[in-house]
Amino acid sequence: MPNPLYRKHIISIPDFTREELELVVQTAAQLKAAPRGDLLKDRLLATCFFEPSTRTRLSFETAVQRLGGNVIGFADGANTSAKKGETLADTVRIISSYTDAIIMRHPKEGAARVASEFSSVPIINGGDGANQHPSQTLLDLFTLQETQGRLDNLTVAFVGDLKYGRTVHSLAQALSLFGAKFYFVGPEALAMPDYLCEELDERGISYSIAATIEEVIPHIDILYMTRVQRERFDEAEYKKIQGQFVLRADMLRSARPNMKILHPLPRVDEITTDVDATPHAYYFEQAKNGVYARQALLSLVLNETV
Amino acid sequence: MTEKVYARNVEALKSGTVIDHIPAGQGLRILRLFQLAEYRERVTVGLNLPSGHMGSKDLIKIENVVLSEEQANELALFAPRGTVSVIEDFAVVRKQKLAIPDTVEGIFACPNSNCVSHVEPVQSHFSVRVTEHDTKMKCKYCEKVFSKDIVVDVR
């Protein structure tokens, strides 16, 4: 029987079952322990980035090539037919006739879902506006499993931009399938959206709002930091909250030994560089895990069995 | 004499549909969104009519047209207490029940201006969920969740 992700579009985390998430995480661990150079042999994938990205595109392209596959594509929508006014629907119809799968990033929310309705090959969403970025969540889950030895019943604090941070939303949605407990720490103006809190309520997930990072540190397994974007505030407002949601090494004294700090990167100044040398810092390893999680995802989508 | 005949022409419907108990102010919007004038049949609209239960209400009569179950359910989003009567030979032969639909396609635009559904050849698509205090609509494409009133107000 083919694996449940075989030939599936990968658009959004809520589309996944718990078993499918676990399958990707297990496969990523296997590929990290024992690399395979043959799983995408003779496969050609497209990376269509209508919006620029550094890590996501390079990490997908690395994943494809490490698995023995080939890549065509573009890194910026500015020089494509989209610029001439072609619809995404038409662009995808054509590119799907060239390749075995399409990895895409697009500035419009819902772009990957539309693409999946016009593509003859699987669409892998590498980010659609502020909506979803499922491969980031898969690499986050893999990193949680790797550092904590489990996905069930973890206590996670999310810090920073909880309103617009799509990585926060998707990871919270994914972990709600595993019975997590959450702390939300961030400026009031960037609080977790109501509809997500309602989703968590419906699934019986407990969460609380905390005012400072320090107060949650002794209670958590994972500290998930995000960047508070300056452009979301006017200057006076930003000055007021600036520094409030910054993590420094001296704040980690009360942390549990297993506690790890994650960050989807890029980091600006919300984690001071003295944290990097502590045993809790795991964000660079997390970024490296992006390649394994994406290898796992692509292998499962393009092979009946892995 | 002419006055009497005129009154009867407006009120009596030989066959077609009467949509009644529409909250006052929603009648024209329903006419437009459901493109009821596009059938090229005779349509009569009553606005701000007195109503025992509602204070005032709107009403739409449309000749020779019967709404699909899907359309009737979509109507429930505007007129939760609305009634849809099917008329044949001047008599009510059936009352269509209005139930909030699970999904709504192609009627409302997504309130999210950055939603791809505005620029691609797809129909808008919302899944509808009734909660204790509100009816929520989630866009299939951008996955944003809106209160029903926000979606209904967009156009």
Tab-separated table of C-alpha atoms in Angstrom:
chain	number	residue	atom	x	y	z
A	1	MET	CA	0.000	0.000	0.000
A	2	PRO	CA	1.456	3.429	-0.896
A	3	ASN	CA	2.338	5.757	1.971
A	4	PRO	CA	-0.511	8.212	2.741
A	5	LEU	CA	1.379	11.232	1.358
A	6	TYR	CA	2.168	9.638	-2.012
A	7	ARG	CA	1.178	12.052	-4.826
A	8	LYS	CA	-0.551	14.371	-2.351
A	9	HIS	CA	-0.408	18.163	-2.523
A	10	ILE	CA	1.282	19.641	0.553
A	11	ILE	CA	-0.581	22.893	1.116
A	12	SER	CA	-1.475	23.444	4.749
A	13	ILE	CA	-0.808	21.898	8.156
A	14	PRO	CA	-4.507	21.418	9.034
A	15	ASP	CA	-4.697	19.028	6.026
A	16	PHE	CA	-2.373	16.578	7.837
A	17	THR	CA	-3.428	13.806	10.188
A	18	ARG	CA	-1.380	13.054	13.271
A	19	GLU	CA	-0.118	9.841	11.626
A	20	GLU	CA	1.045	11.724	8.526
A	21	LEU	CA	2.969	14.235	10.641
A	22	GLU	CA	4.605	11.377	12.542
A	23	LEU	CA	5.520	9.652	9.281
A	24	VAL	CA	7.368	12.745	7.996
A	25	VAL	CA	9.180	13.160	11.311
A	26	GLN	CA	10.246	9.493	11.406
A	27	THR	CA	11.387	9.590	7.778
A	28	ALA	CA	13.394	12.774	8.431
A	29	ALA	CA	15.154	11.058	11.351
A	30	GLN	CA	15.975	8.053	9.156
A	31	LEU	CA	17.361	10.236	6.376
A	32	LYS	CA	19.448	12.248	8.833
A	33	ALA	CA	20.927	9.035	10.297
A	34	ALA	CA	21.391	7.253	6.969
A	35	PRO	CA	21.387	9.560	3.924
A	36	ARG	CA	19.891	8.212	0.684
A	37	GLY	CA	21.090	9.538	-2.649
A	38	ASP	CA	18.592	7.637	-4.774
A	39	LEU	CA	15.096	8.533	-3.632
A	40	LEU	CA	14.595	11.230	-6.290
A	41	LYS	CA	16.774	9.646	-8.975
A	42	ASP	CA	15.615	10.640	-12.483
A	43	ARG	CA	13.087	13.069	-11.003
A	44	LEU	CA	12.862	16.679	-12.069
A	45	LEU	CA	11.322	19.198	-9.666
A	46	ALA	CA	10.508	22.869	-10.164
A	47	THR	CA	11.171	25.510	-7.530
A	48	CYS	CA	8.909	28.430	-8.448
A	49	PHE	CA	9.607	31.292	-6.075
A	50	PHE	CA	7.383	34.221	-7.065
A	51	GLU	CA	8.715	35.882	-3.933
A	52	PRO	CA	12.371	35.727	-2.911
A	53	SER	CA	13.516	33.528	-0.025
A	54	THR	CA	16.953	32.435	1.091
A	55	ARG	CA	16.682	29.473	3.417
A	56	THR	CA	13.520	27.862	2.131
A	57	ARG	CA	14.546	27.760	-1.521
A	58	LEU	CA	18.135	26.710	-0.913
A	59	SER	CA	17.099	24.099	1.598
A	60	PHE	CA	14.518	22.615	-0.793
A	61	GLU	CA	17.040	22.619	-3.646
A	62	THR	CA	19.636	21.000	-1.390
A	63	ALA	CA	17.096	18.361	-0.368
A	64	VAL	CA	16.254	17.525	-4.000
A	65	GLN	CA	19.870	17.297	-5.097
A	66	ARG	CA	20.999	15.281	-2.072
A	67	LEU	CA	18.300	12.757	-2.941
A	68	GLY	CA	19.629	12.484	-6.500
A	69	GLY	CA	16.981	14.633	-8.190
A	70	ASN	CA	17.274	17.655	-10.465
A	71	VAL	CA	15.822	21.134	-10.125
A	72	ILE	CA	14.652	23.821	-12.525
A	73	GLY	CA	12.994	27.061	-11.498
A	74	PHE	CA	13.254	30.709	-10.651
A	75	ALA	CA	14.097	32.643	-7.516
A	76	ASP	CA	12.078	35.782	-8.129
A	77	GLY	CA	8.738	36.357	-9.864
A	78	ALA	CA	9.926	39.644	-11.400
A	79	ASN	CA	11.281	38.033	-14.585
A	80	THR	CA	8.530	35.509	-15.193
A	81	SER	CA	5.332	35.418	-17.247
A	82	ALA	CA	3.455	36.381	-14.060
A	83	LYS	CA	4.898	39.832	-14.606
A	84	LYS	CA	3.249	39.894	-18.045
A	85	GLY	CA	-0.101	39.203	-16.417
A	86	GLU	CA	-0.348	35.430	-16.801
A	87	THR	CA	-2.499	33.851	-14.116
A	88	LEU	CA	-0.922	31.486	-11.639
A	89	ALA	CA	-3.412	28.875	-12.859
A	90	ASP	CA	-1.964	28.979	-16.401
A	91	THR	CA	1.652	29.125	-15.205
A	92	VAL	CA	1.147	26.040	-13.063
A	93	ARG	CA	-0.662	24.115	-15.811
A	94	ILE	CA	2.400	24.503	-18.018
A	95	ILE	CA	5.125	23.887	-15.444
A	96	SER	CA	3.332	20.803	-14.140
A	97	SER	CA	3.589	19.342	-17.640
A	98	TYR	CA	7.396	19.652	-17.439
A	99	THR	CA	8.171	18.347	-13.952
A	100	ASP	CA	7.338	15.694	-11.351
A	101	ALA	CA	6.420	18.183	-8.605
A	102	ILE	CA	6.328	21.942	-8.051
A	103	ILE	CA	7.706	23.610	-4.939
A	104	MET	CA	6.366	27.156	-4.819
A	105	ARG	CA	6.350	30.328	-2.791
A	106	HIS	CA	3.958	33.141	-3.647
A	107	PRO	CA	3.048	36.481	-2.033
A	108	LYS	CA	-0.726	35.878	-2.231
A	109	GLU	CA	-2.504	33.897	0.463
A	110	GLY	CA	-4.102	30.772	-0.950
A	111	ALA	CA	-1.791	30.638	-3.994
A	112	ALA	CA	-0.669	27.064	-3.319
A	113	ARG	CA	-4.280	25.860	-2.956
A	114	VAL	CA	-5.193	27.464	-6.295
A	115	ALA	CA	-2.093	25.933	-7.894
A	116	SER	CA	-3.113	22.488	-6.654
A	117	GLU	CA	-6.420	22.832	-8.512
A	118	PHE	CA	-4.654	23.365	-11.846
A	119	SER	CA	-1.553	21.195	-11.504
A	120	SER	CA	-1.201	17.645	-12.770
A	121	VAL	CA	1.660	16.978	-10.321
A	122	PRO	CA	1.962	17.499	-6.541
A	123	ILE	CA	2.288	21.093	-5.322
A	124	ILE	CA	4.496	21.687	-2.286
A	125	ASN	CA	3.717	24.975	-0.555
A	126	GLY	CA	6.908	26.827	0.374
A	127	GLY	CA	4.920	29.751	1.788
A	128	ASP	CA	1.795	31.600	0.572
A	129	GLY	CA	1.732	35.170	1.860
A	130	ALA	CA	0.988	35.272	5.576
A	131	ASN	CA	-0.941	32.003	5.419
A	132	GLN	CA	0.929	28.689	5.556
A	133	HIS	CA	4.469	27.373	5.396
A	134	PRO	CA	4.007	23.672	6.106
A	135	SER	CA	7.596	22.521	5.539
A	136	GLN	CA	8.717	24.927	8.302
A	137	THR	CA	6.276	23.261	10.688
A	138	LEU	CA	7.478	19.809	9.651
A	139	LEU	CA	11.080	20.757	10.388
A	140	ASP	CA	9.975	22.265	13.703
A	141	LEU	CA	8.204	19.012	14.618
A	142	PHE	CA	11.238	16.974	13.597
A	143	THR	CA	13.403	19.192	15.817
A	144	LEU	CA	11.000	18.770	18.747
A	145	GLN	CA	11.100	14.984	18.356
A	146	GLU	CA	14.890	15.050	18.032
A	147	THR	CA	15.458	17.178	21.136
A	148	GLN	CA	12.667	15.894	23.395
A	149	GLY	CA	12.305	12.299	22.204
A	150	ARG	CA	8.547	12.775	21.780
A	151	LEU	CA	5.862	15.018	20.338
A	152	ASP	CA	3.173	14.251	22.919
A	153	ASN	CA	2.381	16.559	25.830
A	154	LEU	CA	5.149	19.100	25.338
A	155	THR	CA	5.038	22.501	27.021
A	156	VAL	CA	5.910	25.209	24.527
A	157	ALA	CA	6.200	28.981	24.950
A	158	PHE	CA	5.749	31.098	21.823
A	159	VAL	CA	7.353	34.523	22.061
A	160	GLY	CA	7.086	37.623	19.855
A	161	ASP	CA	4.732	38.147	16.943
A	162	LEU	CA	1.881	35.753	17.615
A	163	LYS	CA	-0.582	37.615	15.424
A	164	TYR	CA	1.123	37.529	12.036
A	165	GLY	CA	3.657	34.743	12.679
A	166	ARG	CA	2.500	31.939	10.404
A	167	THR	CA	5.109	29.550	11.841
A	168	VAL	CA	3.584	30.041	15.298
A	169	HIS	CA	0.053	29.395	14.046
A	170	SER	CA	0.949	26.263	12.110
A	171	LEU	CA	3.086	24.762	14.860
A	172	ALA	CA	0.370	25.409	17.447
A	173	GLN	CA	-2.197	23.758	15.131
A	174	ALA	CA	0.089	20.755	14.576
A	175	LEU	CA	0.951	20.308	18.256
A	176	SER	CA	-2.714	20.499	19.189
A	177	LEU	CA	-2.966	16.981	17.703
A	178	PHE	CA	-0.447	15.823	20.315
A	179	GLY	CA	-1.936	17.273	23.503
A	180	ALA	CA	0.437	20.199	24.131
A	181	LYS	CA	0.374	23.035	26.673
A	182	PHE	CA	1.190	26.549	25.464
A	183	TYR	CA	2.337	29.865	26.878
A	184	PHE	CA	1.911	32.955	24.719
A	185	VAL	CA	4.326	35.826	25.383
A	186	GLY	CA	4.177	38.968	23.263
A	187	PRO	CA	2.912	42.520	22.874
A	188	GLU	CA	-0.832	42.849	23.234
A	189	ALA	CA	-1.108	44.282	19.731
A	190	LEU	CA	0.415	41.071	18.346
A	191	ALA	CA	-1.621	38.561	20.361
A	192	MET	CA	-2.682	35.159	19.051
A	193	PRO	CA	-5.740	35.557	16.757
A	194	ASP	CA	-9.115	34.668	18.301
A	195	TYR	CA	-9.962	32.014	15.719
A	196	LEU	CA	-6.801	30.086	16.617
A	197	CYS	CA	-7.508	30.301	20.338
A	198	GLU	CA	-11.009	28.992	19.585
A	199	GLU	CA	-9.495	26.088	17.630
A	200	LEU	CA	-7.279	25.260	20.607
A	201	ASP	CA	-10.256	25.492	22.973
A	202	GLU	CA	-12.193	23.057	20.820
A	203	ARG	CA	-9.344	20.572	20.961
A	204	GLY	CA	-9.051	20.929	24.720
A	205	ILE	CA	-5.555	22.439	24.561
A	206	SER	CA	-4.649	24.545	27.576
A	207	TYR	CA	-2.807	27.809	27.052
A	208	SER	CA	-2.031	30.876	29.102
A	209	ILE	CA	-0.790	34.342	28.353
A	210	ALA	CA	2.363	35.472	30.147
A	211	ALA	CA	3.822	38.966	30.386
A	212	THR	CA	7.529	38.088	30.390
A	213	ILE	CA	9.869	35.397	29.067
A	214	GLU	CA	11.488	34.911	32.499
A	215	GLU	CA	8.310	33.753	34.186
A	216	VAL	CA	7.738	30.888	31.729
A	217	ILE	CA	11.325	29.632	31.403
A	218	PRO	CA	11.278	27.177	34.365
A	219	HIS	CA	8.075	25.524	33.110
A	220	ILE	CA	8.766	24.770	29.453
A	221	ASP	CA	10.378	22.201	27.154
A	222	ILE	CA	10.613	24.511	24.145
A	223	LEU	CA	11.036	28.277	23.839
A	224	TYR	CA	9.911	29.229	20.340
A	225	MET	CA	11.171	32.754	19.622
A	226	THR	CA	9.993	34.932	16.721
A	227	ARG	CA	10.861	38.381	15.514
A	228	VAL	CA	8.656	41.356	16.373
A	229	GLN	CA	8.695	43.274	13.125
A	230	ARG	CA	9.439	46.934	13.548
A	231	GLU	CA	7.210	47.878	10.621
A	232	ARG	CA	4.127	46.659	12.493
A	233	PHE	CA	4.436	49.563	14.995
A	234	ASP	CA	4.914	53.286	14.951
A	235	GLU	CA	8.249	54.433	16.301
A	236	ALA	CA	7.044	55.441	19.797
A	237	GLU	CA	5.125	52.214	20.273
A	238	TYR	CA	8.078	50.144	19.096
A	239	LYS	CA	10.429	51.868	21.547
A	240	LYS	CA	8.058	50.917	24.358
A	241	ILE	CA	8.025	47.211	23.573
A	242	GLN	CA	11.573	46.985	22.232
A	243	GLY	CA	13.695	45.002	24.649
A	244	GLN	CA	10.696	43.441	26.365
A	245	PHE	CA	10.745	40.281	24.302
A	246	VAL	CA	14.486	39.787	23.960
A	247	LEU	CA	16.170	36.623	25.230
A	248	ARG	CA	19.591	36.909	26.934
A	249	ALA	CA	21.798	34.101	28.268
A	250	ASP	CA	21.430	35.257	31.900
A	251	MET	CA	17.672	34.585	31.709
A	252	LEU	CA	18.244	30.861	31.177
A	253	ARG	CA	19.493	29.923	34.658
A	254	SER	CA	16.169	28.487	35.723
A	255	ALA	CA	15.631	26.498	32.512
A	256	ARG	CA	15.140	22.741	32.571
A	257	PRO	CA	18.145	20.813	31.227
A	258	ASN	CA	16.103	19.546	28.251
A	259	MET	CA	14.812	23.026	27.333
A	260	LYS	CA	15.701	24.068	23.774
A	261	ILE	CA	15.322	27.422	22.055
A	262	LEU	CA	13.997	27.420	18.507
A	263	HIS	CA	13.583	30.285	16.045
A	264	PRO	CA	12.412	30.123	12.401
A	265	LEU	CA	15.156	32.682	11.530
A	266	PRO	CA	16.200	35.226	10.444
A	267	ARG	CA	16.990	36.463	13.918
A	268	VAL	CA	17.620	40.163	14.314
A	269	ASP	CA	18.055	41.209	17.929
A	270	GLU	CA	15.454	39.161	19.805
A	271	ILE	CA	18.054	36.549	20.840
A	272	THR	CA	21.344	38.062	21.950
A	273	THR	CA	24.407	36.290	20.567
A	274	ASP	CA	25.566	35.140	24.035
A	275	VAL	CA	22.659	32.662	23.957
A	276	ASP	CA	24.226	30.883	20.956
A	277	ALA	CA	26.887	29.225	23.121
A	278	THR	CA	24.440	27.892	25.745
A	279	PRO	CA	23.331	24.233	25.593
A	280	HIS	CA	19.770	25.480	25.111
A	281	ALA	CA	20.354	27.138	21.741
A	282	TYR	CA	19.143	24.888	18.946
A	283	TYR	CA	18.034	27.287	16.187
A	284	PHE	CA	20.958	26.682	13.856
A	285	GLU	CA	20.556	22.907	14.113
A	286	GLN	CA	16.835	23.491	13.547
A	287	ALA	CA	17.597	25.314	10.281
A	288	LYS	CA	19.866	22.436	9.250
A	289	ASN	CA	17.027	20.023	9.997
A	290	GLY	CA	15.047	21.851	7.323
A	291	VAL	CA	16.924	19.901	4.681
A	292	TYR	CA	16.095	16.528	6.302
A	293	ALA	CA	12.443	17.389	6.868
A	294	ARG	CA	12.122	18.526	3.232
A	295	GLN	CA	13.951	15.407	2.021
A	296	ALA	CA	11.450	13.333	3.989
A	297	LEU	CA	8.473	15.224	2.595
A	298	LEU	CA	9.613	15.050	-1.040
A	299	SER	CA	10.584	11.364	-0.726
A	300	LEU	CA	7.159	10.481	0.622
A	301	VAL	CA	5.274	12.531	-1.976
A	302	LEU	CA	7.233	11.076	-4.892
A	303	ASN	CA	7.744	7.436	-3.812
A	304	GLU	CA	5.065	4.874	-2.971
A	305	THR	CA	7.286	3.520	-0.214
A	306	VAL	CA	10.410	4.959	1.377
B	1	MET	CA	-60.590	50.325	-11.816
B	2	THR	CA	-57.053	50.648	-13.052
B	3	GLU	CA	-55.864	51.063	-9.515
B	4	LYS	CA	-57.414	47.783	-8.418
B	5	VAL	CA	-55.993	45.775	-11.320
B	6	TYR	CA	-52.610	47.275	-10.739
B	7	ALA	CA	-52.658	46.246	-7.099
B	8	ARG	CA	-53.556	42.676	-8.001
B	9	ASN	CA	-50.805	42.469	-10.640
B	10	VAL	CA	-48.211	43.289	-8.059
B	11	GLU	CA	-49.432	41.054	-5.316
B	12	ALA	CA	-50.694	37.901	-6.940
B	13	LEU	CA	-48.168	35.363	-8.150
B	14	LYS	CA	-49.385	32.568	-10.404
B	15	SER	CA	-46.273	30.502	-10.089
B	16	GLY	CA	-42.827	31.165	-8.713
B	17	THR	CA	-41.263	31.902	-5.360
B	18	VAL	CA	-41.951	34.251	-2.469
B	19	ILE	CA	-39.076	35.019	-0.144
B	20	ASP	CA	-40.555	36.489	3.014
B	21	HIS	CA	-39.341	37.625	6.436
B	22	ILE	CA	-36.118	39.106	5.099
B	23	PRO	CA	-34.653	41.539	7.654
B	24	ALA	CA	-35.425	45.078	6.478
B	25	GLY	CA	-32.479	46.413	4.498
B	26	GLN	CA	-31.344	43.050	3.121
B	27	GLY	CA	-33.857	42.744	0.279
B	28	LEU	CA	-31.933	44.662	-2.365
B	29	ARG	CA	-28.710	43.002	-1.381
B	30	ILE	CA	-30.249	39.553	-1.841
B	31	LEU	CA	-31.663	40.625	-5.189
B	32	ARG	CA	-28.208	41.679	-6.327
B	33	LEU	CA	-26.072	38.869	-4.876
B	34	PHE	CA	-28.390	36.109	-6.053
B	35	GLN	CA	-28.845	37.885	-9.398
B	36	LEU	CA	-32.593	37.399	-9.199
B	37	ALA	CA	-33.210	40.064	-11.843
B	38	GLU	CA	-31.073	38.132	-14.334
B	39	TYR	CA	-33.772	35.501	-14.903
B	40	ARG	CA	-35.667	38.088	-16.964
B	41	GLU	CA	-38.816	37.160	-15.085
B	42	ARG	CA	-41.099	39.559	-13.254
B	43	VAL	CA	-39.702	40.391	-9.828
B	44	THR	CA	-41.572	42.326	-7.145
B	45	VAL	CA	-39.726	43.704	-4.161
B	46	GLY	CA	-41.307	45.059	-1.005
B	47	LEU	CA	-39.124	47.076	1.328
B	48	ASN	CA	-39.811	48.050	4.942
B	49	LEU	CA	-43.160	46.289	5.026
B	50	PRO	CA	-44.837	46.109	8.421
B	51	SER	CA	-44.318	42.790	10.177
B	52	GLY	CA	-45.798	41.544	13.420
B	53	HIS	CA	-42.683	39.667	14.566
B	54	MET	CA	-39.943	41.703	12.978
B	55	GLY	CA	-41.228	45.281	13.137
B	56	SER	CA	-40.429	45.722	9.468
B	57	LYS	CA	-39.283	43.343	6.808
B	58	ASP	CA	-38.401	43.032	3.133
B	59	LEU	CA	-40.070	40.633	0.702
B	60	ILE	CA	-39.219	39.376	-2.794
B	61	LYS	CA	-41.547	37.672	-5.280
B	62	ILE	CA	-40.157	36.191	-8.448
B	63	GLU	CA	-42.264	34.644	-11.168
B	64	ASN	CA	-41.564	31.233	-12.721
B	65	VAL	CA	-38.403	30.620	-10.738
B	66	VAL	CA	-37.850	28.063	-7.990
B	67	LEU	CA	-34.703	28.362	-5.902
B	68	SER	CA	-32.445	25.346	-5.565
B	69	GLU	CA	-32.001	23.927	-2.076
B	70	GLU	CA	-28.461	25.283	-2.183
B	71	GLN	CA	-29.655	28.827	-2.972
B	72	ALA	CA	-32.296	28.641	-0.261
B	73	ASN	CA	-29.652	27.632	2.279
B	74	GLU	CA	-27.374	30.438	1.203
B	75	LEU	CA	-30.280	32.799	1.792
B	76	ALA	CA	-30.273	31.669	5.416
B	77	LEU	CA	-27.013	33.592	5.880
B	78	PHE	CA	-28.887	36.867	5.263
B	79	ALA	CA	-32.284	35.958	6.556
B	80	PRO	CA	-31.987	33.352	9.298
B	81	ARG	CA	-35.761	33.484	9.878
B	82	GLY	CA	-36.653	33.872	6.216
B	83	THR	CA	-39.266	31.715	4.562
B	84	VAL	CA	-39.264	30.594	0.951
B	85	SER	CA	-42.642	29.559	-0.465
B	86	VAL	CA	-43.072	27.869	-3.819
B	87	ILE	CA	-46.272	28.982	-5.564
B	88	GLU	CA	-48.218	27.101	-8.208
B	89	ASP	CA	-51.587	28.280	-9.498
B	90	PHE	CA	-51.750	31.056	-6.909
B	91	ALA	CA	-51.357	28.592	-4.009
B	92	VAL	CA	-48.432	27.738	-1.773
B	93	VAL	CA	-47.482	24.168	-2.675
B	94	ARG	CA	-44.270	23.880	-0.678
B	95	LYS	CA	-42.260	25.778	1.904
B	96	GLN	CA	-38.526	25.456	1.483
B	97	LYS	CA	-36.691	25.040	4.773
B	98	LEU	CA	-33.716	27.319	5.254
B	99	ALA	CA	-30.686	25.795	6.902
B	100	ILE	CA	-27.281	27.456	7.178
B	101	PRO	CA	-25.183	25.677	4.509
B	102	ASP	CA	-21.873	23.876	5.198
B	103	THR	CA	-20.199	25.663	2.291
B	104	VAL	CA	-20.923	28.717	0.153
B	105	GLU	CA	-19.437	29.019	-3.309
B	106	GLY	CA	-19.175	31.946	-5.664
B	107	ILE	CA	-21.481	34.393	-3.886
B	108	PHE	CA	-19.277	36.426	-1.558
B	109	ALA	CA	-15.836	37.886	-2.187
B	110	CYS	CA	-13.178	37.080	0.398
B	111	PRO	CA	-12.701	40.074	2.723
B	112	ASN	CA	-8.928	39.467	2.723
B	113	SER	CA	-7.594	41.763	-0.004
B	114	ASN	CA	-4.428	39.653	-0.334
B	115	CYS	CA	-6.417	36.469	-0.950
B	116	VAL	CA	-5.497	34.854	-4.256
B	117	SER	CA	-9.177	34.197	-5.061
B	118	HIS	CA	-9.511	37.835	-6.215
B	119	VAL	CA	-7.050	37.437	-9.092
B	120	GLU	CA	-7.238	33.812	-10.207
B	121	PRO	CA	-9.929	32.008	-12.227
B	122	VAL	CA	-11.545	30.363	-9.197
B	123	GLN	CA	-14.844	30.843	-7.376
B	124	SER	CA	-14.791	32.069	-3.819
B	125	HIS	CA	-15.407	29.221	-1.393
B	126	PHE	CA	-16.190	29.402	2.305
B	127	SER	CA	-16.880	26.685	4.822
B	128	VAL	CA	-19.462	27.798	7.353
B	129	ARG	CA	-19.472	26.962	11.038
B	130	VAL	CA	-22.128	28.054	13.498
B	131	THR	CA	-20.773	28.737	16.968
B	132	GLU	CA	-22.614	29.711	20.087
B	133	HIS	CA	-22.392	33.459	19.467
B	134	ASP	CA	-21.575	33.818	15.807
B	135	THR	CA	-21.473	32.203	12.394
B	136	LYS	CA	-17.892	31.891	11.123
B	137	MET	CA	-16.836	31.604	7.511
B	138	LYS	CA	-13.427	30.227	6.531
B	139	CYS	CA	-12.004	30.934	3.083
B	140	LYS	CA	-10.808	27.730	1.400
B	141	TYR	CA	-7.907	29.604	-0.217
B	142	CYS	CA	-6.378	32.065	2.260
B	143	GLU	CA	-7.732	30.002	5.209
B	144	LYS	CA	-8.711	33.164	7.090
B	145	VAL	CA	-11.762	32.939	9.321
B	146	PHE	CA	-14.302	35.778	9.356
B	147	SER	CA	-17.483	36.526	11.169
B	148	LYS	CA	-20.399	36.002	8.757
B	149	ASP	CA	-21.408	39.662	8.960
B	150	ILE	CA	-18.008	40.771	7.680
B	151	VAL	CA	-18.181	38.457	4.652
B	152	VAL	CA	-21.767	39.383	3.865
B	153	ASP	CA	-20.942	43.116	4.040
B	154	VAL	CA	-18.037	43.008	1.604
B	155	ARG	CA	-20.123	43.461	-1.523
